[in-house]
Tab-separated table of C-alpha atoms and ligand atoms in Angstrom:
chain	number	residue	atom	x	y	z
A	1	UNK	CA	33.955	8.351	-37.781
A	2	UNK	CA	33.249	11.907	-38.852
A	3	UNK	CA	35.707	13.640	-41.200
A	4	UNK	CA	35.639	17.227	-42.432
A	5	UNK	CA	37.450	17.853	-45.740
A	6	UNK	CA	38.630	21.437	-46.204
A	7	UNK	CA	39.089	22.466	-49.848
A	8	UNK	CA	39.158	25.749	-51.712
A	9	UNK	CA	41.300	25.708	-54.852
A	10	UNK	CA	41.075	23.771	-58.089
A	11	UNK	CA	43.671	21.038	-57.441
A	12	UNK	CA	42.059	20.264	-54.097
A	13	UNK	CA	38.737	19.600	-55.772
A	14	UNK	CA	40.392	17.021	-58.034
A	15	UNK	CA	41.836	15.252	-54.977
A	16	UNK	CA	38.529	15.522	-53.142
A	17	UNK	CA	36.709	13.576	-55.885
A	18	UNK	CA	38.198	10.120	-55.150
A	19	UNK	CA	38.146	10.781	-51.391
A	20	UNK	CA	34.424	11.681	-51.457
A	21	UNK	CA	33.736	8.595	-53.582
A	22	UNK	CA	35.666	6.386	-51.134
A	23	UNK	CA	33.744	7.791	-48.155
A	24	UNK	CA	30.472	7.191	-50.000
A	25	UNK	CA	31.286	3.444	-49.946
A	26	UNK	CA	31.421	3.469	-46.124
A	27	UNK	CA	29.243	4.379	-43.131
A	28	UNK	CA	31.562	7.219	-42.130
A	29	UNK	CA	30.240	10.771	-42.152
A	30	UNK	CA	32.071	13.051	-44.614
A	31	UNK	CA	31.491	16.803	-44.509
A	32	UNK	CA	32.854	19.112	-47.229
A	33	UNK	CA	33.853	22.679	-46.351
A	34	UNK	CA	34.689	24.910	-49.357
A	35	UNK	CA	36.659	27.984	-48.338
A	36	UNK	CA	35.769	29.882	-51.515
A	37	UNK	CA	39.434	30.614	-52.382
A	38	UNK	CA	38.494	29.751	-55.975
A	39	UNK	CA	35.109	31.134	-56.931
A	40	UNK	CA	35.118	31.280	-60.760
A	41	UNK	CA	32.764	28.619	-62.110
A	42	UNK	CA	35.478	27.074	-64.278
A	43	UNK	CA	37.917	26.834	-61.360
A	44	UNK	CA	35.376	25.390	-58.945
A	45	UNK	CA	31.786	24.469	-59.908
A	46	UNK	CA	32.747	22.443	-62.997
A	47	UNK	CA	34.826	20.141	-60.818
A	48	UNK	CA	31.897	19.344	-58.556
A	49	UNK	CA	29.573	18.623	-61.467
A	50	UNK	CA	32.192	17.005	-63.752
A	51	UNK	CA	33.643	14.697	-61.119
A	52	UNK	CA	30.374	13.907	-59.324
A	53	UNK	CA	31.448	15.457	-56.017
A	54	UNK	CA	28.585	16.164	-53.593
A	55	UNK	CA	27.913	19.902	-53.147
A	56	UNK	CA	29.832	21.461	-50.241
A	57	UNK	CA	28.024	21.306	-46.906
A	58	UNK	CA	29.506	24.674	-45.921
A	59	UNK	CA	30.823	27.478	-48.148
A	60	UNK	CA	32.943	30.148	-46.461
A	61	UNK	CA	33.018	32.549	-49.438
A	62	UNK	CA	36.491	33.932	-48.715
A	63	UNK	CA	37.597	34.830	-52.267
A	64	UNK	CA	40.838	36.517	-53.355
A	65	UNK	CA	43.186	38.700	-51.347
A	66	UNK	CA	46.739	38.962	-50.059
A	67	UNK	CA	48.174	35.803	-48.515
A	68	UNK	CA	47.505	37.149	-45.038
A	69	UNK	CA	43.976	38.274	-45.797
A	70	UNK	CA	43.112	35.010	-47.526
A	71	UNK	CA	44.689	32.713	-44.921
A	72	UNK	CA	43.371	34.789	-42.023
A	73	UNK	CA	39.927	35.039	-43.573
A	74	UNK	CA	39.630	31.256	-43.832
A	75	UNK	CA	41.022	30.796	-40.329
A	76	UNK	CA	38.480	33.125	-38.736
A	77	UNK	CA	35.558	31.762	-40.735
A	78	UNK	CA	36.320	28.082	-40.243
A	79	UNK	CA	36.883	28.176	-36.459
A	80	UNK	CA	33.174	28.045	-35.540
A	81	UNK	CA	32.408	25.517	-38.280
A	82	UNK	CA	34.927	23.031	-36.876
A	83	UNK	CA	33.964	23.793	-33.279
A	84	UNK	CA	30.328	23.080	-33.993
A	85	UNK	CA	30.987	20.080	-36.251
A	86	UNK	CA	33.393	18.449	-33.765
A	87	UNK	CA	34.775	15.937	-36.282
A	88	UNK	CA	37.154	13.099	-35.489
A	89	UNK	CA	39.452	14.327	-38.253
A	90	UNK	CA	39.975	17.425	-40.331
A	91	UNK	CA	41.471	16.442	-43.674
A	92	UNK	CA	43.428	19.150	-45.500
A	93	UNK	CA	44.760	18.820	-49.029
A	94	UNK	CA	47.958	19.928	-50.767
A	95	UNK	CA	49.612	23.294	-50.262
A	96	UNK	CA	47.314	26.262	-50.697
A	97	UNK	CA	46.436	29.028	-48.271
A	98	UNK	CA	43.205	27.108	-47.546
A	99	UNK	CA	45.274	24.057	-46.499
A	100	UNK	CA	47.279	25.944	-43.912
A	101	UNK	CA	44.265	27.821	-42.541
A	102	UNK	CA	42.223	24.618	-42.151
A	103	UNK	CA	45.090	22.858	-40.383
A	104	UNK	CA	45.773	25.747	-38.007
A	105	UNK	CA	42.150	26.133	-37.001
A	106	UNK	CA	41.801	22.422	-36.275
A	107	UNK	CA	45.040	21.954	-34.364
A	108	UNK	CA	44.317	24.924	-32.095
A	109	UNK	CA	40.943	23.418	-31.257
A	110	UNK	CA	42.553	20.041	-30.470
A	111	UNK	CA	40.856	18.379	-33.415
A	112	UNK	CA	43.023	15.793	-35.175
A	113	UNK	CA	44.409	16.975	-38.524
A	114	UNK	CA	45.476	14.748	-41.398
A	115	UNK	CA	47.435	16.229	-44.313
A	116	UNK	CA	46.856	14.620	-47.682
A	117	UNK	CA	49.861	14.974	-50.006
A	118	UNK	CA	52.220	15.509	-47.088
A	119	UNK	CA	55.987	15.649	-47.485
A	120	UNK	CA	56.285	17.280	-50.892
A	121	UNK	CA	59.123	19.778	-51.012
A	122	UNK	CA	60.487	22.129	-53.651
A	123	UNK	CA	63.059	23.600	-51.209
A	124	UNK	CA	62.245	26.940	-52.861
A	125	UNK	CA	61.370	29.391	-50.117
A	126	UNK	CA	60.128	31.946	-52.663
A	127	UNK	CA	57.066	29.774	-53.256
A	128	UNK	CA	54.044	30.468	-51.036
A	129	UNK	CA	53.120	26.796	-51.419
A	130	UNK	CA	56.403	25.660	-49.835
A	131	UNK	CA	55.614	27.527	-46.603
A	132	UNK	CA	52.074	26.189	-46.628
A	133	UNK	CA	53.327	22.597	-46.949
A	134	UNK	CA	56.060	22.787	-44.352
A	135	UNK	CA	53.881	24.531	-41.759
A	136	UNK	CA	50.957	22.187	-42.369
A	137	UNK	CA	53.138	19.083	-42.090
A	138	UNK	CA	54.645	20.258	-38.831
A	139	UNK	CA	51.310	20.951	-37.163
A	140	UNK	CA	49.332	17.972	-38.493
A	141	UNK	CA	48.820	14.759	-36.498
A	142	UNK	CA	48.859	12.381	-39.455
A	143	UNK	CA	50.903	12.817	-42.622
A	144	UNK	CA	49.543	10.984	-45.657
A	145	UNK	CA	52.516	10.851	-47.997
A	146	UNK	CA	51.928	10.210	-51.711
A	147	UNK	CA	55.416	8.872	-52.528
A	148	UNK	CA	58.485	7.318	-50.939
A	149	UNK	CA	60.375	10.530	-51.668
A	150	UNK	CA	57.804	12.423	-49.566
A	151	UNK	CA	58.227	9.868	-46.758
A	152	UNK	CA	61.985	10.544	-46.828
A	153	UNK	CA	61.484	14.314	-46.638
A	154	UNK	CA	59.218	13.936	-43.618
A	155	UNK	CA	61.695	11.613	-41.882
A	156	UNK	CA	64.483	14.129	-42.488
A	157	UNK	CA	62.375	16.737	-40.677
A	158	UNK	CA	61.787	14.452	-37.677
A	159	UNK	CA	58.208	13.591	-38.658
A	160	UNK	CA	58.573	9.854	-39.403
A	161	UNK	CA	56.329	8.761	-36.533
A	162	UNK	CA	53.344	10.630	-37.875
A	163	UNK	CA	53.889	9.543	-41.489
A	164	UNK	CA	52.054	6.872	-43.482
A	165	UNK	CA	52.675	6.114	-47.168
A	166	UNK	CA	49.185	6.302	-48.679
A	167	UNK	CA	49.880	6.682	-52.404
A	168	UNK	CA	48.647	9.473	-54.621
A	169	UNK	CA	44.888	10.015	-54.930
A	170	UNK	CA	45.441	11.938	-58.189
A	171	UNK	CA	46.241	8.608	-59.819
A	172	UNK	CA	42.821	7.273	-58.793
A	173	UNK	CA	40.943	10.079	-60.506
A	174	UNK	CA	43.291	10.545	-63.481
A	175	UNK	CA	43.168	6.906	-64.583
A	176	UNK	CA	39.404	6.673	-64.096
A	177	UNK	CA	38.791	9.727	-66.271
A	178	UNK	CA	41.394	8.613	-68.837
A	179	UNK	CA	39.510	5.360	-69.314
A	180	UNK	CA	36.192	7.187	-69.666
A	181	UNK	CA	37.657	9.606	-72.244
A	182	UNK	CA	39.302	6.806	-74.252
A	183	UNK	CA	36.053	4.846	-74.355
A	184	UNK	CA	34.323	7.856	-75.912
A	185	UNK	CA	32.070	8.688	-72.961
A	186	UNK	CA	32.779	12.421	-73.098
A	187	UNK	CA	32.445	15.126	-75.773
A	188	UNK	CA	35.647	16.661	-77.148
A	189	UNK	CA	37.133	19.403	-74.967
A	190	UNK	CA	36.635	23.077	-75.802
A	191	UNK	CA	40.162	23.895	-76.995
A	192	UNK	CA	41.131	27.527	-77.654
A	193	UNK	CA	39.937	29.000	-80.931
A	194	UNK	CA	42.431	28.315	-83.714
A	195	UNK	CA	43.583	24.951	-82.308
A	196	UNK	CA	42.814	22.024	-84.616
A	197	UNK	CA	42.206	19.038	-82.294
A	198	UNK	CA	43.238	16.632	-85.068
A	199	UNK	CA	46.583	18.319	-85.766
A	200	UNK	CA	49.587	18.334	-83.423
A	201	UNK	CA	49.370	20.885	-80.607
A	202	UNK	CA	51.090	21.505	-77.290
A	203	UNK	CA	48.971	22.016	-74.202
A	204	UNK	CA	50.180	24.806	-71.894
A	205	UNK	CA	49.297	26.407	-68.554
A	206	UNK	CA	51.044	29.138	-66.577
A	207	UNK	CA	49.826	30.485	-63.257
A	208	UNK	CA	52.425	30.262	-60.468
A	209	UNK	CA	53.119	33.425	-58.533
A	210	UNK	CA	56.857	33.194	-59.252
A	211	UNK	CA	56.145	33.102	-63.008
A	212	UNK	CA	53.311	35.605	-63.234
A	213	UNK	CA	54.102	38.287	-60.647
A	214	UNK	CA	57.327	39.578	-62.242
A	215	UNK	CA	56.643	41.429	-65.523
A	216	UNK	CA	60.077	40.693	-67.027
A	217	UNK	CA	59.807	36.989	-66.293
A	218	UNK	CA	56.215	36.752	-67.471
A	219	UNK	CA	57.056	38.576	-70.736
A	220	UNK	CA	59.992	36.202	-71.362
A	221	UNK	CA	57.862	33.082	-70.763
A	222	UNK	CA	55.058	34.331	-73.031
A	223	UNK	CA	57.640	35.121	-75.749
A	224	UNK	CA	59.130	31.623	-75.410
A	225	UNK	CA	55.723	30.000	-75.895
A	226	UNK	CA	55.013	32.327	-78.843
A	227	UNK	CA	58.096	31.208	-80.773
A	228	UNK	CA	57.311	27.474	-80.702
A	229	UNK	CA	56.789	25.899	-84.138
A	230	UNK	CA	53.695	23.961	-82.997
A	231	UNK	CA	50.366	25.619	-82.059
A	232	UNK	CA	50.152	26.102	-78.289
A	233	UNK	CA	46.765	25.713	-76.588
A	234	UNK	CA	47.198	27.916	-73.513
A	235	UNK	CA	44.467	27.310	-70.934
A	236	UNK	CA	44.649	30.593	-69.090
A	237	UNK	CA	44.124	30.725	-65.314
A	238	UNK	CA	42.472	34.049	-64.333
A	239	UNK	CA	45.593	34.956	-62.396
A	240	UNK	CA	47.670	34.873	-65.619
A	241	UNK	CA	45.185	37.075	-67.470
A	242	UNK	CA	44.935	39.507	-64.537
A	243	UNK	CA	48.724	39.860	-64.210
A	244	UNK	CA	49.339	40.147	-67.980
A	245	UNK	CA	46.621	42.777	-68.233
A	246	UNK	CA	48.114	44.680	-65.300
A	247	UNK	CA	51.582	44.668	-66.926
A	248	UNK	CA	50.216	45.478	-70.417
A	249	UNK	CA	51.427	42.140	-71.848
A	250	UNK	CA	49.691	40.311	-74.699
A	251	UNK	CA	49.123	36.629	-73.846
A	252	UNK	CA	48.011	35.402	-77.285
A	253	UNK	CA	51.018	36.035	-79.513
A	254	UNK	CA	52.711	33.889	-82.203
A	255	UNK	CA	51.955	30.195	-81.714
A	256	UNK	CA	49.826	30.829	-78.624
A	257	UNK	CA	46.047	30.405	-78.739
A	258	UNK	CA	44.380	31.425	-75.497
A	259	UNK	CA	41.412	29.577	-74.054
A	260	UNK	CA	39.521	29.103	-70.800
A	261	UNK	CA	40.650	26.657	-68.118
A	262	UNK	CA	38.962	23.281	-68.648
A	263	UNK	CA	37.107	21.029	-66.263
A	264	UNK	CA	38.938	17.862	-65.287
A	265	UNK	CA	37.528	15.603	-67.985
A	266	UNK	CA	38.229	18.242	-70.632
A	267	UNK	CA	41.764	18.652	-69.353
A	268	UNK	CA	42.505	14.928	-69.472
A	269	UNK	CA	41.072	14.743	-72.997
A	270	UNK	CA	43.163	17.771	-74.004
A	271	UNK	CA	46.356	16.140	-72.680
A	272	UNK	CA	45.541	12.900	-74.493
A	273	UNK	CA	44.969	14.860	-77.716
A	274	UNK	CA	48.239	16.799	-77.397
A	275	UNK	CA	51.779	15.962	-78.498
A	276	UNK	CA	53.185	17.327	-75.235
A	277	UNK	CA	52.669	19.635	-72.275
A	278	UNK	CA	54.370	22.871	-71.178
A	279	UNK	CA	53.380	24.006	-67.695
A	280	UNK	CA	54.269	25.298	-64.262
A	281	UNK	CA	51.473	23.327	-62.577
A	282	UNK	CA	52.323	20.527	-60.185
A	283	UNK	CA	49.282	18.453	-61.035
A	284	UNK	CA	49.627	18.760	-64.785
A	285	UNK	CA	53.249	17.535	-64.707
A	286	UNK	CA	51.996	14.352	-63.144
A	287	UNK	CA	48.955	14.034	-65.376
A	288	UNK	CA	51.214	14.288	-68.438
A	289	UNK	CA	53.393	11.547	-66.943
A	290	UNK	CA	50.463	9.265	-66.134
A	291	UNK	CA	49.009	9.816	-69.609
A	292	UNK	CA	52.312	9.269	-71.422
A	293	UNK	CA	53.041	12.770	-72.747
A	294	UNK	CA	56.404	14.528	-72.469
A	295	UNK	CA	56.240	17.527	-70.137
A	296	UNK	CA	58.375	20.672	-70.062
A	297	UNK	CA	58.130	22.424	-66.713
A	298	UNK	CA	58.770	26.166	-66.536
A	299	UNK	CA	60.335	26.040	-63.080
A	300	UNK	CA	63.752	25.371	-61.569
A	301	UNK	CA	62.555	22.478	-59.425
A	302	UNK	CA	59.701	20.041	-59.087
A	303	UNK	CA	58.090	18.352	-56.109
A	304	UNK	CA	57.285	15.381	-58.359
A	305	UNK	CA	60.883	14.319	-58.986
A	306	UNK	CA	59.821	10.846	-60.179
A	307	UNK	CA	58.517	12.438	-63.407
A	308	UNK	CA	62.066	13.495	-64.329
A	309	UNK	CA	63.206	9.894	-64.896
A	310	UNK	CA	64.185	9.148	-68.488
A	311	UNK	CA	63.302	12.710	-69.519
A	312	UNK	CA	59.536	12.295	-69.230
A	313	UNK	CA	59.588	15.708	-67.572
A	314	UNK	CA	62.286	18.375	-68.107
A	315	UNK	CA	62.806	21.488	-66.004
A	316	UNK	CA	63.336	24.691	-67.990
A	317	UNK	CA	63.402	27.619	-65.569
A	318	UNK	CA	64.531	30.074	-68.221
A	319	UNK	CA	63.861	29.227	-71.879
A	320	UNK	CA	65.917	32.224	-73.098
A	321	UNK	CA	69.006	30.941	-71.250
A	322	UNK	CA	68.674	27.651	-73.112
A	323	UNK	CA	68.848	29.388	-76.499
A	324	UNK	CA	66.112	29.285	-79.081
A	325	UNK	CA	67.053	26.040	-80.874
A	326	UNK	CA	67.494	24.087	-77.645
A	327	UNK	CA	64.272	25.476	-76.170
A	328	UNK	CA	62.276	24.507	-79.263
A	329	UNK	CA	63.864	21.039	-79.342
A	330	UNK	CA	63.063	20.494	-75.656
A	331	UNK	CA	59.479	21.716	-75.717
A	332	UNK	CA	58.616	19.777	-78.874
A	333	UNK	CA	60.468	16.524	-78.078
A	334	UNK	CA	58.461	13.335	-78.376
A	335	UNK	CA	57.583	11.176	-75.389
A	336	UNK	CA	60.330	8.768	-74.294
A	337	UNK	CA	59.753	5.066	-74.711
A	338	UNK	CA	61.057	4.160	-71.259
A	339	UNK	CA	58.738	2.376	-68.849
A	340	UNK	CA	57.404	4.775	-66.233
A	341	UNK	CA	56.558	2.220	-63.533
A	342	UNK	CA	54.042	3.217	-60.848
A	343	UNK	CA	55.856	5.556	-58.448
A	344	UNK	CA	52.542	7.253	-57.579
A	345	UNK	CA	50.684	4.124	-56.523
A	346	UNK	CA	48.085	1.766	-57.847
A	347	UNK	CA	44.992	3.962	-58.253
A	348	UNK	CA	43.457	2.891	-54.910
A	349	UNK	CA	44.950	5.553	-52.650
A	350	UNK	CA	41.641	7.147	-51.628
A	351	UNK	CA	40.224	3.933	-50.147
A	352	UNK	CA	43.512	3.492	-48.320
A	353	UNK	CA	43.299	7.051	-46.920
A	354	UNK	CA	39.838	6.380	-45.470
A	355	UNK	CA	41.079	3.135	-43.926
A	356	UNK	CA	44.171	4.817	-42.429
A	357	UNK	CA	42.053	7.592	-40.884
A	358	UNK	CA	39.789	5.001	-39.232
A	359	UNK	CA	42.789	3.020	-37.951
A	360	UNK	CA	44.442	6.093	-36.421
A	361	UNK	CA	41.475	7.296	-34.388
A	362	UNK	CA	42.947	6.192	-31.072
B	401	UD1	C1	46.245	28.827	-55.842
B	401	UD1	C2	47.315	28.159	-54.981
B	401	UD1	C3	48.262	27.371	-55.877
B	401	UD1	C4	47.495	26.421	-56.798
B	401	UD1	C5	46.452	27.200	-57.558
B	401	UD1	C6	45.653	26.290	-58.475
B	401	UD1	C7	47.958	29.428	-52.952
B	401	UD1	C8	49.030	30.241	-52.324
B	401	UD1	N1	48.127	29.131	-54.254
B	401	UD1	O1	46.907	29.774	-56.675
B	401	UD1	O2	49.134	26.612	-55.070
B	401	UD1	O3	48.418	25.827	-57.711
B	401	UD1	O4	45.582	27.849	-56.614
B	401	UD1	O5	44.869	27.000	-59.368
B	401	UD1	O6	47.019	29.062	-52.281
B	401	UD1	N2	41.339	34.409	-59.373
B	401	UD1	C9	40.148	34.578	-60.045
B	401	UD1	N3	39.137	33.697	-59.792
B	401	UD1	C10	39.265	32.681	-58.921
B	401	UD1	C11	40.468	32.518	-58.234
B	401	UD1	C12	41.500	33.388	-58.475
B	401	UD1	O7	39.996	35.481	-60.838
B	401	UD1	O8	38.298	31.890	-58.775
B	401	UD1	C13	42.471	35.339	-59.662
B	401	UD1	C14	42.442	36.592	-58.812
B	401	UD1	O9	43.021	37.627	-59.554
B	401	UD1	C15	43.351	36.211	-57.657
B	401	UD1	C16	44.397	35.400	-58.384
B	401	UD1	O10	43.686	34.690	-59.382
B	401	UD1	O11	43.879	37.283	-56.964
B	401	UD1	C17	45.172	34.447	-57.513
B	401	UD1	O12	44.262	33.548	-56.870
B	401	UD1	P1	44.712	32.791	-55.533
B	401	UD1	O13	43.618	31.946	-55.030
B	401	UD1	O14	45.320	33.781	-54.580
B	401	UD1	O15	45.912	31.878	-55.983
B	401	UD1	P2	46.094	30.991	-57.322
B	401	UD1	O16	47.031	31.705	-58.200
B	401	UD1	O17	44.805	30.530	-57.879
């Protein structure tokens, strides 16, 4: 069996790591196509080196642009790559513009498409990711759902026949790296200047279009982080810095200490060293949950609804609306004691994905 993985943005590289490792244990041929959606070294290269992913076989070099330019650029560039490679499967990951472009190119060339992390829904049509997910799910041949909730969403959209519950490959990589960090195999992460790794700190990220593209909203979120009584280590995605700069907003104010995004090992170590997480990232909500840290999510909904159980994760779309005291109490609350169970699977999802692809060749 020959499988082409199409990746391009940071979270896809994290998911690629366990998949590439699972393929390496088999005789199947696995080809990696990097669209180039993320090109900064600390959004891309560090994941390949840090997670031991083989270098991409093909790099499309698409880069940034409007949604149309980015999606269309990948689509045009990947067509001949898939035509020439003629794989048995194209595997697309998550919900970025690269996901949708990879799926569209494959399906129009009658190459089977499998969607990893199928069935997630925010039901928020303002999110570019929601369109990418829905469209990808509806054109793909095989839907690899990470959770039972995702299976239900796909069934509700008439896609049950193409759906298989595979579990979440993020668990595979997160738990492996957690164990390596806890056994002292990695140096301490490069936290932002001014953060004492031995004193309590909150770990924060902010990058979603709906939080960064509106100057009033972005200013309010930065002010809310600034007023927290605990130092905030803000790992700034280039999009956040670009938008704040464009709007003339200062990112590092009050409690906030701004640093670079971290590689995956550094991120896991930074979560483990923190007293809690404040974020709008999908992946980080789940990493906080898997690592036993309370998470405050700066959005009105989450695709990872399982994290909300027992208050492990709380949604705060508008900190100002909550009032200062309530916002501070929420963001600085300690982790609940409740058992989290294993709603995201057992840490062996990637091997299962490879097996499912082989079984569904017919
Ligand atoms: C993309 C995904 C989002 C995912 C995120 C993870 C889409 C629609 N969004 O958002 O779902 O959560 O990746 O990080 O696909 N930039 C750089 N260097 C880079 C990449 C981006 O400076 O290597 C800056 C540019 O100003 C660019 C902006 O970030 O215009 C946005 O990048 P883009 O790839 O369009 O989306 P992300 O915000 O990274």
